[in-house]
Amino acid sequence: MNPSHSMKVLLGAGAALVVLAGAGGYGLARLTAKPAMSDATADSRKVLYWYDPMVPAQHFDKPGKSPFMDMQLVAKYAGEGDATGPSAGVRIDPATAQNLGVRTVETRQGVLLGGLTATGVIDFNQRDVAVVQARSGGFVQRVYGRAPGDVIGAGAPLADLLVPDWGGAQAEYLAVRRTGDAALIAAARQRLRLLGMPEGTIAAVDRDGRARAIITISAPLGGVITRLDVRAGMTVAMGQGLAEINGLSRVWVTAAVPEAQGGQLRQGQSVGVALAAYPGEMLRGTVQAILPQAQGETRTLQARIELPNPGGKLRPGMFATVSFDTDARPALLLPSEAVIRTGSRAIVMLAGDNGRYQAVEVKIGRESGGQSQILAGLSAGQKVVASGQFLIDSEASLAGLQARPLAADAAMAPMTSAAAKPALAEATGRIEQVTKDSITLSHGPIPAIGWPAMTMAFRADPILLRGFKTGDQVSFAFDQPPASPTVRRIAKLGGGA
């Protein structure tokens, strides 16, 4: 090949490489410039700093990867959470809230059914106890083969006692009776009573005309022998205990209720008792007493329930499951998962307009079936964050925002919009009672607010109740202020108000 020709080829190849390198550099510059332009136009707000949501107190002056967690730092923009001071809440971009999986629920009026269940143990009825004692000193002549734990009927013999003092007194009585002196006879008879002799024994002496030194001791009531201290041949003194018998016609169930749920107990409360020995059978009883002392080891209160025991099938020592009936009263309900418990108080994240959220302190009542009763802090229809609330609470803490306390005035709660105010609930029912400023109504289910059919009292303006009486069928509308549900409109069905 010609050297000059080879040189030309090399020069051409070099020029081509230069052109390709220039084109590649231009393309690379365009690719790297694109994200920078996109970042500049993505958000025109001023970035104050960057931070790690898991360590929000640490601030950084440029973006990048968090030194604490395997994640990118998040930008904090000017104007977030400081629109009108602490009461305005913190603002979360809706797209960010969606990515975080934030879900909201509405507070609603409903009925929190009682879910109080406790374990119990069947015990003897300590009000149905008889103590058998020796009424006079003597000797045990015979026992009738009884033992503790035996179930006996009323009048069953326990032992025969030889009472010498009774034999001599009876002989004197018979001698006086033969004199015919009524006063002496009455005095001698009274002496037999003072010696502790039963009327049946005295009557037998009158009937047979002979002294009876051997007396049979019998059971005064039917039940189980819980103590037996009499043996053949032993000597007994006056007043010595011979046996103790516990009746079985009614038994007690002692239920152990956790101290935290003790406020739901009341005397006279109806209960259902189920036993493993009798599956499918529910026994009904009432709470006779709530014992005044809590059990220190288990932190429980003892509720005493009395049950009838036909046939004696309920045996002391058996375990039972006790379900306490509670009033199905209307309540403001919120899913328990939406409540943040800090130990000293309960917080919820209230969702407002334009992606704003505010921490609100609430007072929690009873809980059942995943629902919590809200006693104060919220009203019906307000939206509360049910998932993702911990991240929002972290953002609010980062912005230095404090939770709205329970005592906050309505003017301090701009998060509540007019649309959240519930409308009047409509229903029909029958008037059970009318007083000066209240009316008791039996109404059917009210699906709009989740109420079942029930009979309950409503407050009402006395002027509104004029012309109504017990038994009237009416349609009515009511709202639910904090004090009590209040009738705002009422009319007779098929007639005027």
CSV table of C-alpha atoms in Angstrom, one decimal:
chain,number,residue,atom,x,y,z
A,1,MET,CA,0.0,0.0,0.0
A,2,ASN,CA,1.1,3.5,-0.7
A,3,PRO,CA,2.4,5.3,2.4
A,4,SER,CA,0.6,8.5,1.6
A,5,HIS,CA,-2.6,6.6,1.1
A,6,SER,CA,-2.2,4.9,4.6
A,7,MET,CA,-1.7,8.3,6.1
A,8,LYS,CA,-4.9,9.6,4.6
A,9,VAL,CA,-6.8,6.6,6.0
A,10,LEU,CA,-5.5,7.2,9.5
A,11,LEU,CA,-6.3,10.9,9.3
A,12,GLY,CA,-9.9,10.1,8.2
A,13,ALA,CA,-10.4,7.7,11.0
A,14,GLY,CA,-9.1,10.2,13.6
A,15,ALA,CA,-11.5,12.8,12.3
A,16,ALA,CA,-14.4,10.4,12.6
A,17,LEU,CA,-13.5,9.6,16.2
A,18,VAL,CA,-13.3,13.3,17.1
A,19,VAL,CA,-16.8,13.8,15.6
A,20,LEU,CA,-18.2,10.8,17.5
A,21,ALA,CA,-16.7,12.0,20.7
A,22,GLY,CA,-18.1,15.4,20.3
A,23,ALA,CA,-21.6,14.0,19.5
A,24,GLY,CA,-21.4,11.7,22.6
A,25,GLY,CA,-20.3,14.5,24.9
A,26,TYR,CA,-23.2,16.6,23.6
A,27,GLY,CA,-25.7,13.8,24.2
A,28,LEU,CA,-24.3,13.1,27.7
A,29,ALA,CA,-24.5,16.8,28.5
A,30,ARG,CA,-28.2,16.8,27.4
A,31,LEU,CA,-29.0,13.7,29.5
A,32,THR,CA,-27.3,15.0,32.7
A,33,ALA,CA,-28.9,18.4,32.2
A,34,LYS,CA,-32.4,17.0,32.1
A,35,PRO,CA,-32.8,16.0,35.7
A,36,ALA,CA,-31.4,19.3,36.9
A,37,MET,CA,-34.0,21.2,34.9
A,38,SER,CA,-36.7,18.8,36.2
A,39,ASP,CA,-35.6,19.4,39.8
A,40,ALA,CA,-35.6,23.1,39.3
A,41,THR,CA,-39.1,23.1,37.9
A,42,ALA,CA,-40.6,20.3,40.1
A,43,ASP,CA,-41.3,22.6,43.1
A,44,SER,CA,-40.8,26.4,43.2
A,45,ARG,CA,-41.1,26.6,47.0
A,46,LYS,CA,-38.0,27.5,49.0
A,47,VAL,CA,-36.2,24.5,50.7
A,48,LEU,CA,-35.4,25.3,54.3
A,49,TYR,CA,-33.4,22.1,54.9
A,50,TRP,CA,-33.4,18.4,54.5
A,51,TYR,CA,-34.1,15.8,57.1
A,52,ASP,CA,-34.5,12.1,57.9
A,53,PRO,CA,-38.2,11.4,58.9
A,54,MET,CA,-36.9,8.8,61.4
A,55,VAL,CA,-34.6,11.4,63.0
A,56,PRO,CA,-36.5,14.6,62.4
A,57,ALA,CA,-34.4,16.7,64.8
A,58,GLN,CA,-31.3,16.5,62.7
A,59,HIS,CA,-31.2,19.0,59.8
A,60,PHE,CA,-29.0,18.9,56.6
A,61,ASP,CA,-28.1,21.7,54.2
A,62,LYS,CA,-28.2,19.6,51.1
A,63,PRO,CA,-30.0,16.5,49.7
A,64,GLY,CA,-28.6,13.1,49.8
A,65,LYS,CA,-28.7,9.8,51.6
A,66,SER,CA,-29.5,9.7,55.3
A,67,PRO,CA,-26.5,8.8,57.5
A,68,PHE,CA,-29.0,7.0,59.9
A,69,MET,CA,-31.2,5.0,57.6
A,70,ASP,CA,-31.0,3.5,54.1
A,71,MET,CA,-33.2,6.2,52.6
A,72,GLN,CA,-33.0,9.6,50.9
A,73,LEU,CA,-33.4,12.8,52.9
A,74,VAL,CA,-36.7,14.7,52.6
A,75,ALA,CA,-36.9,18.4,51.9
A,76,LYS,CA,-38.6,20.7,54.3
A,77,TYR,CA,-40.2,23.6,52.4
A,78,ALA,CA,-41.0,27.1,53.7
A,79,GLY,CA,-44.6,27.6,54.7
A,80,GLU,CA,-45.3,24.1,55.8
A,81,GLY,CA,-47.0,23.9,59.2
A,82,ASP,CA,-46.8,27.7,59.9
A,83,ALA,CA,-49.7,29.2,58.0
A,84,THR,CA,-51.6,30.6,61.0
A,85,GLY,CA,-49.7,29.3,64.1
A,86,PRO,CA,-50.0,26.1,66.0
A,87,SER,CA,-53.7,25.8,65.6
A,88,ALA,CA,-53.5,25.5,61.8
A,89,GLY,CA,-51.9,22.1,62.0
A,90,VAL,CA,-49.3,20.6,59.6
A,91,ARG,CA,-49.7,20.4,55.9
A,92,ILE,CA,-48.9,17.2,54.0
A,93,ASP,CA,-48.9,17.1,50.2
A,94,PRO,CA,-51.9,14.9,49.1
A,95,ALA,CA,-49.6,12.9,46.8
A,96,THR,CA,-47.2,12.3,49.7
A,97,ALA,CA,-50.1,11.3,52.0
A,98,GLN,CA,-51.3,8.8,49.4
A,99,ASN,CA,-47.8,7.3,49.1
A,100,LEU,CA,-47.6,7.0,52.9
A,101,GLY,CA,-50.9,5.1,52.9
A,102,VAL,CA,-52.8,7.7,54.9
A,103,ARG,CA,-56.4,6.5,55.5
A,104,THR,CA,-59.1,8.5,57.2
A,105,VAL,CA,-62.3,7.5,59.0
A,106,GLU,CA,-65.3,9.5,60.2
A,107,THR,CA,-66.4,9.7,63.8
A,108,ARG,CA,-70.0,8.5,64.1
A,109,GLN,CA,-72.8,8.1,66.5
A,110,GLY,CA,-73.5,4.4,67.3
A,111,VAL,CA,-74.1,1.9,70.0
A,112,LEU,CA,-71.1,0.4,71.9
A,113,LEU,CA,-72.3,-3.0,72.9
A,114,GLY,CA,-71.0,-4.4,76.2
A,115,GLY,CA,-68.2,-6.9,75.8
A,116,LEU,CA,-67.5,-7.6,79.5
A,117,THR,CA,-66.8,-11.3,80.0
A,118,ALA,CA,-65.0,-12.8,83.0
A,119,THR,CA,-64.2,-16.2,84.5
A,120,GLY,CA,-65.9,-17.3,87.7
A,121,VAL,CA,-66.0,-20.2,90.2
A,122,ILE,CA,-69.1,-21.7,91.7
A,123,ASP,CA,-69.1,-21.5,95.5
A,124,PHE,CA,-71.4,-22.4,98.4
A,125,ASN,CA,-74.1,-20.0,99.3
A,126,GLN,CA,-72.8,-18.7,102.6
A,127,ARG,CA,-76.2,-17.4,103.6
A,128,ASP,CA,-77.6,-20.9,103.6
A,129,VAL,CA,-75.5,-22.5,106.4
A,130,ALA,CA,-76.7,-24.5,109.5
A,131,VAL,CA,-74.5,-25.3,112.5
A,132,VAL,CA,-75.5,-28.3,114.6
A,133,GLN,CA,-74.4,-28.0,118.3
A,134,ALA,CA,-75.0,-30.0,121.4
A,135,ARG,CA,-77.6,-28.3,123.6
A,136,SER,CA,-76.5,-30.1,126.7
A,137,GLY,CA,-73.5,-32.2,127.8
A,138,GLY,CA,-73.7,-35.9,127.2
A,139,PHE,CA,-72.2,-38.9,125.5
A,140,VAL,CA,-72.4,-40.1,121.8
A,141,GLN,CA,-74.2,-43.4,121.8
A,142,ARG,CA,-74.5,-43.9,118.1
A,143,VAL,CA,-73.5,-42.3,114.7
A,144,TYR,CA,-75.3,-42.8,111.5
A,145,GLY,CA,-72.4,-43.3,109.0
A,146,ARG,CA,-72.2,-39.8,107.8
A,147,ALA,CA,-69.0,-38.2,106.4
A,148,PRO,CA,-68.0,-34.7,105.2
A,149,GLY,CA,-69.2,-34.2,101.6
A,150,ASP,CA,-72.3,-36.3,101.9
A,151,VAL,CA,-75.5,-34.8,100.6
A,152,ILE,CA,-78.4,-35.3,103.0
A,153,GLY,CA,-82.0,-34.2,103.3
A,154,ALA,CA,-83.6,-32.1,106.0
A,155,GLY,CA,-84.3,-34.2,109.1
A,156,ALA,CA,-81.7,-36.9,108.3
A,157,PRO,CA,-80.3,-38.3,111.6
A,158,LEU,CA,-76.6,-37.6,112.4
A,159,ALA,CA,-76.0,-39.1,115.9
A,160,ASP,CA,-77.8,-40.3,119.1
A,161,LEU,CA,-76.7,-38.6,122.4
A,162,LEU,CA,-77.3,-39.8,125.9
A,163,VAL,CA,-78.0,-36.6,128.0
A,164,PRO,CA,-78.4,-37.6,131.7
A,165,ASP,CA,-79.5,-34.1,132.8
A,166,TRP,CA,-82.4,-34.3,130.4
A,167,GLY,CA,-83.5,-37.7,131.7
A,168,GLY,CA,-83.7,-36.4,135.3
A,169,ALA,CA,-85.6,-33.2,134.3
A,170,GLN,CA,-88.1,-35.2,132.3
A,171,ALA,CA,-88.8,-37.6,135.3
A,172,GLU,CA,-89.4,-34.5,137.5
A,173,TYR,CA,-91.7,-33.1,134.9
A,174,LEU,CA,-93.8,-36.3,134.7
A,175,ALA,CA,-94.1,-36.3,138.6
A,176,VAL,CA,-95.3,-32.7,138.7
A,177,ARG,CA,-97.8,-33.4,135.9
A,178,ARG,CA,-99.4,-36.1,138.0
A,179,THR,CA,-100.2,-33.5,140.7
A,180,GLY,CA,-102.6,-31.7,138.4
A,181,ASP,CA,-101.3,-28.3,139.5
A,182,ALA,CA,-101.3,-26.2,136.3
A,183,ALA,CA,-98.8,-23.6,137.6
A,184,LEU,CA,-96.3,-26.2,138.7
A,185,ILE,CA,-96.7,-28.1,135.4
A,186,ALA,CA,-96.1,-25.0,133.4
A,187,ALA,CA,-93.0,-24.2,135.4
A,188,ALA,CA,-91.6,-27.7,135.0
A,189,ARG,CA,-92.2,-27.6,131.3
A,190,GLN,CA,-90.4,-24.2,131.0
A,191,ARG,CA,-87.4,-25.8,132.8
A,192,LEU,CA,-87.2,-28.4,130.1
A,193,ARG,CA,-87.1,-25.6,127.4
A,194,LEU,CA,-84.4,-23.8,129.3
A,195,LEU,CA,-82.3,-26.9,129.4
A,196,GLY,CA,-82.3,-26.8,125.5
A,197,MET,CA,-84.8,-29.6,125.0
A,198,PRO,CA,-86.5,-29.4,121.6
A,199,GLU,CA,-90.3,-29.0,121.5
A,200,GLY,CA,-90.6,-32.3,119.7
A,201,THR,CA,-88.9,-34.1,122.5
A,202,ILE,CA,-91.1,-32.4,125.1
A,203,ALA,CA,-94.2,-33.4,123.1
A,204,ALA,CA,-93.0,-37.0,122.9
A,205,VAL,CA,-92.6,-37.1,126.7
A,206,ASP,CA,-96.2,-35.7,127.1
A,207,ARG,CA,-97.5,-38.3,124.7
A,208,ASP,CA,-95.7,-41.4,126.0
A,209,GLY,CA,-95.5,-40.4,129.7
A,210,ARG,CA,-91.9,-41.7,130.0
A,211,ALA,CA,-88.5,-40.0,130.2
A,212,ARG,CA,-86.2,-40.0,127.1
A,213,ALA,CA,-82.5,-39.7,128.0
A,214,ILE,CA,-81.3,-40.6,124.5
A,215,ILE,CA,-81.9,-37.8,121.9
A,216,THR,CA,-81.4,-38.1,118.1
A,217,ILE,CA,-79.6,-35.1,116.5
A,218,SER,CA,-80.9,-34.5,113.0
A,219,ALA,CA,-80.0,-32.1,110.1
A,220,PRO,CA,-82.0,-28.9,110.2
A,221,LEU,CA,-81.8,-28.4,106.4
A,222,GLY,CA,-80.9,-30.4,103.3
A,223,GLY,CA,-77.5,-29.9,101.8
A,224,VAL,CA,-73.9,-31.1,102.0
A,225,ILE,CA,-72.1,-31.9,105.2
A,226,THR,CA,-69.1,-29.5,105.1
A,227,ARG,CA,-67.9,-30.4,108.7
A,228,LEU,CA,-68.6,-33.4,110.9
A,229,ASP,CA,-67.0,-33.6,114.4
A,230,VAL,CA,-69.0,-36.3,116.1
A,231,ARG,CA,-67.8,-39.9,116.7
A,232,ALA,CA,-69.2,-42.8,118.7
A,233,GLY,CA,-68.3,-42.9,122.3
A,234,MET,CA,-67.0,-39.3,122.6
A,235,THR,CA,-68.1,-36.9,125.3
A,236,VAL,CA,-69.7,-33.6,124.2
A,237,ALA,CA,-70.1,-30.4,126.2
A,238,MET,CA,-73.0,-27.9,126.0
A,239,GLY,CA,-72.6,-25.7,122.9
A,240,GLN,CA,-70.0,-27.9,121.2
A,241,GLY,CA,-70.2,-28.0,117.4
A,242,LEU,CA,-71.1,-31.3,116.0
A,243,ALA,CA,-71.6,-30.6,112.3
A,244,GLU,CA,-72.0,-27.9,109.7
A,245,ILE,CA,-74.3,-28.2,106.7
A,246,ASN,CA,-74.4,-26.0,103.6
A,247,GLY,CA,-77.6,-25.8,101.6
A,248,LEU,CA,-77.5,-26.4,97.8
A,249,SER,CA,-80.8,-25.0,96.6
A,250,ARG,CA,-79.0,-21.8,95.5
A,251,VAL,CA,-75.2,-21.3,94.8
A,252,TRP,CA,-72.9,-18.4,94.3
A,253,VAL,CA,-70.7,-17.6,91.3
A,254,THR,CA,-67.7,-15.4,92.2
A,255,ALA,CA,-66.5,-13.7,89.0
A,256,ALA,CA,-63.1,-12.0,88.8
A,257,VAL,CA,-63.4,-8.8,86.8
A,258,PRO,CA,-60.3,-6.9,85.7
A,259,GLU,CA,-59.9,-3.7,87.8
A,260,ALA,CA,-59.8,-1.6,84.6
A,261,GLN,CA,-63.3,-2.8,83.7
A,262,GLY,CA,-64.7,-2.5,87.2
A,263,GLY,CA,-66.6,0.7,86.3
A,264,GLN,CA,-69.0,-1.4,84.2
A,265,LEU,CA,-70.2,-3.4,87.2
A,266,ARG,CA,-73.3,-2.5,89.2
A,267,GLN,CA,-75.4,-4.3,91.8
A,268,GLY,CA,-78.5,-6.0,90.3
A,269,GLN,CA,-76.9,-6.3,86.9
A,270,SER,CA,-78.2,-9.3,84.8
A,271,VAL,CA,-75.6,-11.8,83.7
A,272,GLY,CA,-75.4,-15.0,81.7
A,273,VAL,CA,-73.4,-17.9,83.1
A,274,ALA,CA,-72.1,-20.7,80.8
A,275,LEU,CA,-70.4,-23.9,82.1
A,276,ALA,CA,-68.3,-26.4,80.2
A,277,ALA,CA,-70.2,-29.2,81.8
A,278,TYR,CA,-73.4,-28.1,80.1
A,279,PRO,CA,-72.6,-26.8,76.6
A,280,GLY,CA,-75.2,-24.7,74.9
A,281,GLU,CA,-77.0,-24.0,78.2
A,282,MET,CA,-77.0,-20.4,79.5
A,283,LEU,CA,-78.0,-19.8,83.0
A,284,ARG,CA,-79.4,-16.4,84.1
A,285,GLY,CA,-78.6,-14.6,87.3
A,286,THR,CA,-78.0,-11.2,88.9
A,287,VAL,CA,-75.1,-9.5,90.6
A,288,GLN,CA,-75.9,-9.7,94.3
A,289,ALA,CA,-72.9,-7.8,95.5
A,290,ILE,CA,-69.6,-6.3,94.4
A,291,LEU,CA,-67.1,-7.1,97.1
A,292,PRO,CA,-65.4,-4.0,98.5
A,293,GLN,CA,-61.8,-5.2,98.3
A,294,ALA,CA,-59.8,-5.8,95.2
A,295,GLN,CA,-57.6,-8.9,94.8
A,296,GLY,CA,-54.0,-7.5,95.1
A,297,GLU,CA,-52.3,-10.4,93.3
A,298,THR,CA,-54.6,-10.4,90.2
A,299,ARG,CA,-55.9,-6.8,90.3
A,300,THR,CA,-59.5,-7.9,89.9
A,301,LEU,CA,-62.8,-7.1,91.5
A,302,GLN,CA,-65.0,-9.9,92.8
A,303,ALA,CA,-68.6,-9.9,91.7
A,304,ARG,CA,-71.0,-12.2,93.5
A,305,ILE,CA,-73.8,-13.8,91.5
A,306,GLU,CA,-76.6,-16.0,92.9
A,307,LEU,CA,-78.0,-18.8,90.8
A,308,PRO,CA,-80.8,-21.3,91.5
A,309,ASN,CA,-79.5,-24.9,91.6
A,310,PRO,CA,-82.4,-27.3,90.8
A,311,GLY,CA,-81.3,-30.9,91.1
A,312,GLY,CA,-78.0,-29.8,92.6
A,313,LYS,CA,-76.2,-30.0,89.2
A,314,LEU,CA,-74.1,-26.8,89.9
A,315,ARG,CA,-71.3,-28.0,92.1
A,316,PRO,CA,-69.0,-25.7,94.1
A,317,GLY,CA,-65.5,-25.6,92.5
A,318,MET,CA,-66.8,-25.7,88.9
A,319,PHE,CA,-65.5,-23.0,86.5
A,320,ALA,CA,-67.9,-20.7,84.7
A,321,THR,CA,-67.8,-18.0,82.0
A,322,VAL,CA,-69.8,-15.0,83.0
A,323,SER,CA,-71.1,-12.5,80.5
A,324,PHE,CA,-72.3,-9.2,82.0
A,325,ASP,CA,-75.3,-7.4,80.4
A,326,THR,CA,-74.5,-3.7,79.8
A,327,ASP,CA,-76.7,-0.9,78.6
A,328,ALA,CA,-76.6,-0.4,74.9
A,329,ARG,CA,-76.4,3.4,75.1
A,330,PRO,CA,-75.6,5.7,72.2
A,331,ALA,CA,-72.0,6.8,72.0
A,332,LEU,CA,-69.6,8.7,69.7
A,333,LEU,CA,-67.4,6.0,68.2
A,334,LEU,CA,-64.0,5.9,66.5
A,335,PRO,CA,-61.9,2.9,65.5
A,336,SER,CA,-59.4,2.1,68.2
A,337,GLU,CA,-56.6,1.9,65.7
A,338,ALA,CA,-56.9,5.7,65.1
A,339,VAL,CA,-55.9,6.6,68.7
A,340,ILE,CA,-52.3,7.4,69.6
A,341,ARG,CA,-51.8,6.6,73.3
A,342,THR,CA,-48.8,8.4,74.9
A,343,GLY,CA,-49.3,7.0,78.4
A,344,SER,CA,-50.6,10.2,79.9
A,345,ARG,CA,-53.2,11.1,77.3
A,346,ALA,CA,-54.8,10.0,74.0
A,347,ILE,CA,-54.2,11.8,70.7
A,348,VAL,CA,-55.8,11.6,67.3
A,349,MET,CA,-54.8,13.3,64.0
A,350,LEU,CA,-57.7,15.3,62.8
A,351,ALA,CA,-57.9,15.7,58.9
A,352,GLY,CA,-58.8,19.1,57.6
A,353,ASP,CA,-59.0,20.8,54.2
A,354,ASN,CA,-56.1,21.2,51.7
A,355,GLY,CA,-54.1,18.4,53.2
A,356,ARG,CA,-53.8,19.9,56.7
A,357,TYR,CA,-53.7,17.8,59.8
A,358,GLN,CA,-54.0,18.7,63.5
A,359,ALA,CA,-53.2,16.7,66.6
A,360,VAL,CA,-56.2,16.7,69.0
A,361,GLU,CA,-56.3,15.4,72.5
A,362,VAL,CA,-59.4,13.2,73.2
A,363,LYS,CA,-60.9,11.5,76.2
A,364,ILE,CA,-61.5,7.8,75.7
A,365,GLY,CA,-64.3,5.8,77.4
A,366,ARG,CA,-65.1,2.1,77.0
A,367,GLU,CA,-63.7,-0.1,74.2
A,368,SER,CA,-65.4,-3.0,72.5
A,369,GLY,CA,-65.1,-4.8,69.2
A,370,GLY,CA,-62.3,-2.5,67.9
A,371,GLN,CA,-64.3,0.6,68.6
A,372,SER,CA,-63.5,3.3,71.2
A,373,GLN,CA,-66.0,5.6,72.9
A,374,ILE,CA,-65.0,9.3,72.5
A,375,LEU,CA,-66.1,11.2,75.6
A,376,ALA,CA,-64.6,14.6,74.7
A,377,GLY,CA,-62.4,16.2,72.1
A,378,LEU,CA,-64.4,15.3,68.9
A,379,SER,CA,-67.8,15.5,67.4
A,380,ALA,CA,-69.7,13.4,64.9
A,381,GLY,CA,-68.7,13.6,61.3
A,382,GLN,CA,-65.1,14.7,61.8
A,383,LYS,CA,-62.4,12.9,59.7
A,384,VAL,CA,-59.6,11.3,61.7
A,385,VAL,CA,-56.5,9.6,60.3
A,386,ALA,CA,-56.7,5.8,60.9
A,387,SER,CA,-53.4,4.7,59.4
A,388,GLY,CA,-50.2,6.7,58.9
A,389,GLN,CA,-51.0,8.9,61.8
A,390,PHE,CA,-47.6,8.2,63.5
A,391,LEU,CA,-45.7,9.7,60.5
A,392,ILE,CA,-48.0,12.8,60.5
A,393,ASP,CA,-47.5,13.1,64.3
A,394,SER,CA,-43.8,13.0,63.7
A,395,GLU,CA,-44.1,15.8,61.1
A,396,ALA,CA,-46.2,17.9,63.5
A,397,SER,CA,-43.6,17.4,66.3
A,398,LEU,CA,-40.9,18.5,63.8
A,399,ALA,CA,-42.8,21.7,63.1
A,400,GLY,CA,-43.1,22.3,66.8
A,401,LEU,CA,-46.9,22.0,66.8
A,402,GLN,CA,-48.7,21.1,70.0
A,403,ALA,CA,-51.9,18.9,70.3
A,404,ARG,CA,-55.1,20.8,70.8
A,405,PRO,CA,-56.0,20.2,74.5
A,406,LEU,CA,-59.4,19.0,75.7
A,407,ALA,CA,-60.3,22.3,77.1
A,408,ALA,CA,-59.8,24.1,73.8
A,409,ASP,CA,-62.7,26.4,72.8
A,410,ALA,CA,-64.6,25.8,69.6
A,411,ALA,CA,-62.9,28.9,68.2
A,412,MET,CA,-59.5,27.2,68.5
A,413,ALA,CA,-60.6,24.4,66.1
A,414,PRO,CA,-60.6,25.8,62.6
A,415,MET,CA,-60.1,22.2,61.3
A,416,THR,CA,-63.9,21.5,61.7
A,417,SER,CA,-65.8,22.6,58.7
A,418,ALA,CA,-69.5,23.2,58.4
A,419,ALA,CA,-69.9,20.1,56.2
A,420,ALA,CA,-68.8,18.0,59.2
A,421,LYS,CA,-71.9,19.0,61.3
A,422,PRO,CA,-74.4,16.2,61.2
A,423,ALA,CA,-77.9,16.7,60.1
A,424,LEU,CA,-81.0,15.8,62.1
A,425,ALA,CA,-81.6,12.0,62.4
A,426,GLU,CA,-85.2,11.0,61.4
A,427,ALA,CA,-87.1,8.1,63.0
A,428,THR,CA,-90.6,6.9,63.9
A,429,GLY,CA,-91.7,5.4,67.2
A,430,ARG,CA,-94.2,5.2,70.1
A,431,ILE,CA,-94.3,7.6,73.1
A,432,GLU,CA,-93.8,5.7,76.3
A,433,GLN,CA,-93.6,8.7,78.7
A,434,VAL,CA,-93.8,12.5,78.5
A,435,THR,CA,-92.5,14.8,81.2
A,436,LYS,CA,-91.9,18.5,81.4
A,437,ASP,CA,-88.7,18.6,79.3
A,438,SER,CA,-88.2,15.0,78.2
A,439,ILE,CA,-89.9,12.3,76.2
A,440,THR,CA,-89.3,8.6,76.2
A,441,LEU,CA,-89.7,6.9,72.8
A,442,SER,CA,-89.6,3.3,71.6
A,443,HIS,CA,-88.2,3.5,68.0
A,444,GLY,CA,-87.0,1.2,65.3
A,445,PRO,CA,-83.5,0.9,63.9
A,446,ILE,CA,-81.9,4.2,62.6
A,447,PRO,CA,-79.4,3.0,59.9
A,448,ALA,CA,-78.2,6.6,59.2
A,449,ILE,CA,-76.4,6.8,62.6
A,450,GLY,CA,-76.1,3.0,63.3
A,451,TRP,CA,-78.6,2.8,66.1
A,452,PRO,CA,-80.6,-0.4,66.7
A,453,ALA,CA,-84.2,-0.5,67.9
A,454,MET,CA,-84.4,0.6,71.5
A,455,THR,CA,-86.4,2.6,74.1
A,456,MET,CA,-84.7,5.7,75.4
A,457,ALA,CA,-85.3,9.2,76.7
A,458,PHE,CA,-84.7,12.4,74.7
A,459,ARG,CA,-84.6,16.0,75.9
A,460,ALA,CA,-87.1,18.3,74.3
A,461,ASP,CA,-88.5,21.8,74.5
A,462,PRO,CA,-91.6,21.8,76.7
A,463,ILE,CA,-93.5,23.8,74.1
A,464,LEU,CA,-92.7,21.1,71.5
A,465,LEU,CA,-94.3,18.4,73.7
A,466,ARG,CA,-97.7,20.1,74.1
A,467,GLY,CA,-100.5,17.9,72.9
A,468,PHE,CA,-98.6,14.6,73.0
A,469,LYS,CA,-99.4,11.7,75.4
A,470,THR,CA,-98.3,8.1,76.1
A,471,GLY,CA,-99.2,5.7,73.3
A,472,ASP,CA,-99.0,8.3,70.4
A,473,GLN,CA,-97.3,7.0,67.2
A,474,VAL,CA,-95.0,9.8,66.1
A,475,SER,CA,-92.3,10.7,63.6
A,476,PHE,CA,-89.5,12.8,65.1
A,477,ALA,CA,-86.1,14.3,64.3
A,478,PHE,CA,-83.3,14.8,66.7
A,479,ASP,CA,-79.7,15.8,67.0
A,480,GLN,CA,-77.0,14.8,69.5
A,481,PRO,CA,-75.4,17.6,71.5
A,482,PRO,CA,-73.0,16.7,74.2
A,483,ALA,CA,-75.6,16.8,77.0
A,484,SER,CA,-78.1,14.3,75.6
A,485,PRO,CA,-79.9,13.5,72.3
A,486,THR,CA,-82.6,16.2,71.8
A,487,VAL,CA,-85.8,16.1,69.8
A,488,ARG,CA,-86.0,19.1,67.5
A,489,ARG,CA,-89.1,18.2,65.5
A,490,ILE,CA,-92.0,15.8,66.3
A,491,ALA,CA,-95.4,15.1,64.7
A,492,LYS,CA,-98.2,12.5,65.2
A,493,LEU,CA,-98.4,10.0,62.4
A,494,GLY,CA,-101.5,10.6,60.4
A,495,GLY,CA,-102.1,13.9,62.1
A,496,GLY,CA,-100.7,17.3,63.1
A,497,ALA,CA,-98.1,18.0,65.6
